[in-house]
Amino acid sequence: MKCTSCKTGELKPGTTVIPYVQGNTNILVKDVPAMVCEQCGAWYVNPDTLEKVREIIQKETQSGHEVSVITMKKAA
């Protein structure tokens, strides 16, 4: 499948890091399964995975931590 960002690269299964920053809250969710462009590095996450990331971010935001680095496979 062609990348919709660069229009030349192929999307391959891989992982990415999704950052979340709001106010003093900084969260990185690592090892998120994604389709990653081999040319430009753009990534695409399916809706089910994105919902899991949202749940992780919501839970971590409620914890009151200002900086968090979460590994998706360990959090799920």
Short mmCIF file of C-alpha atoms in Angstrom, two decimals:
data_model
loop_
_atom_site.label_atom_id
_atom_site.label_comp_id
_atom_site.label_asym_id
_atom_site.label_seq_id
_atom_site.Cartn_x
_atom_site.Cartn_y
_atom_site.Cartn_z
CA MET A 1 0.00 0.00 0.00
CA LYS A 2 1.36 3.45 -0.95
CA CYS A 3 1.92 6.16 1.63
CA THR A 4 -0.62 8.97 1.37
CA SER A 5 1.92 11.44 2.75
CA CYS A 6 4.89 11.08 0.37
CA LYS A 7 3.03 9.17 -2.38
CA THR A 8 6.11 7.04 -3.15
CA GLY A 9 6.90 4.89 -0.11
CA GLU A 10 5.33 1.58 0.81
CA LEU A 11 3.61 1.04 4.15
CA LYS A 12 5.02 -1.83 6.20
CA PRO A 13 3.97 -3.19 9.61
CA GLY A 14 6.00 -1.63 12.42
CA THR A 15 5.68 0.47 15.55
CA THR A 16 5.68 4.16 16.38
CA VAL A 17 5.71 6.55 19.33
CA ILE A 18 2.63 8.72 19.95
CA PRO A 19 3.26 11.90 21.96
CA TYR A 20 0.61 13.69 24.01
CA VAL A 21 1.26 17.16 25.40
CA GLN A 22 -1.28 19.35 27.17
CA GLY A 23 -0.34 21.98 29.72
CA ASN A 24 2.21 20.42 32.09
CA THR A 25 1.30 16.87 31.05
CA ASN A 26 3.72 15.09 28.70
CA ILE A 27 3.04 11.46 27.78
CA LEU A 28 4.83 9.23 25.28
CA VAL A 29 3.20 5.96 24.30
CA LYS A 30 5.92 3.73 22.79
CA ASP A 31 5.74 0.58 20.66
CA VAL A 32 2.33 1.40 19.19
CA PRO A 33 1.56 -1.02 16.32
CA ALA A 34 1.28 0.94 13.08
CA MET A 35 1.79 0.86 9.35
CA VAL A 36 4.99 2.85 8.76
CA CYS A 37 6.19 4.31 5.46
CA GLU A 38 9.60 2.96 4.54
CA GLN A 39 10.37 6.18 2.64
CA CYS A 40 9.26 9.11 4.82
CA GLY A 41 8.46 7.48 8.19
CA ALA A 42 4.81 8.58 8.26
CA TRP A 43 2.71 6.25 10.37
CA TYR A 44 -0.91 5.16 10.36
CA VAL A 45 -2.67 3.53 13.32
CA ASN A 46 -5.93 1.59 13.04
CA PRO A 47 -8.96 2.90 14.98
CA ASP A 48 -8.96 0.07 17.56
CA THR A 49 -5.32 0.69 18.43
CA LEU A 50 -5.90 4.43 18.58
CA GLU A 51 -8.75 3.89 21.05
CA LYS A 52 -6.40 1.84 23.28
CA VAL A 53 -3.85 4.67 23.12
CA ARG A 54 -6.56 7.15 24.14
CA GLU A 55 -7.47 4.96 27.12
CA ILE A 56 -3.81 4.76 28.19
CA ILE A 57 -3.43 8.54 27.91
CA GLN A 58 -6.66 9.19 29.83
CA LYS A 59 -5.61 6.85 32.65
CA GLU A 60 -2.13 8.35 32.83
CA THR A 61 -3.50 11.92 32.77
CA GLN A 62 -5.74 11.10 35.75
CA SER A 63 -2.74 9.78 37.69
CA GLY A 64 -1.42 13.33 38.04
CA HIS A 65 2.02 12.55 36.61
CA GLU A 66 3.54 15.40 34.62
CA VAL A 67 5.86 13.21 32.52
CA SER A 68 5.18 9.59 31.59
CA VAL A 69 6.67 7.13 29.12
CA ILE A 70 4.41 4.13 28.59
CA THR A 71 5.15 1.02 26.55
CA MET A 72 1.92 0.04 24.80
CA LYS A 73 2.47 -3.72 25.01
CA LYS A 74 3.04 -3.51 28.77
CA ALA A 75 0.09 -1.17 29.36
CA ALA A 76 -2.45 -3.13 27.31
#
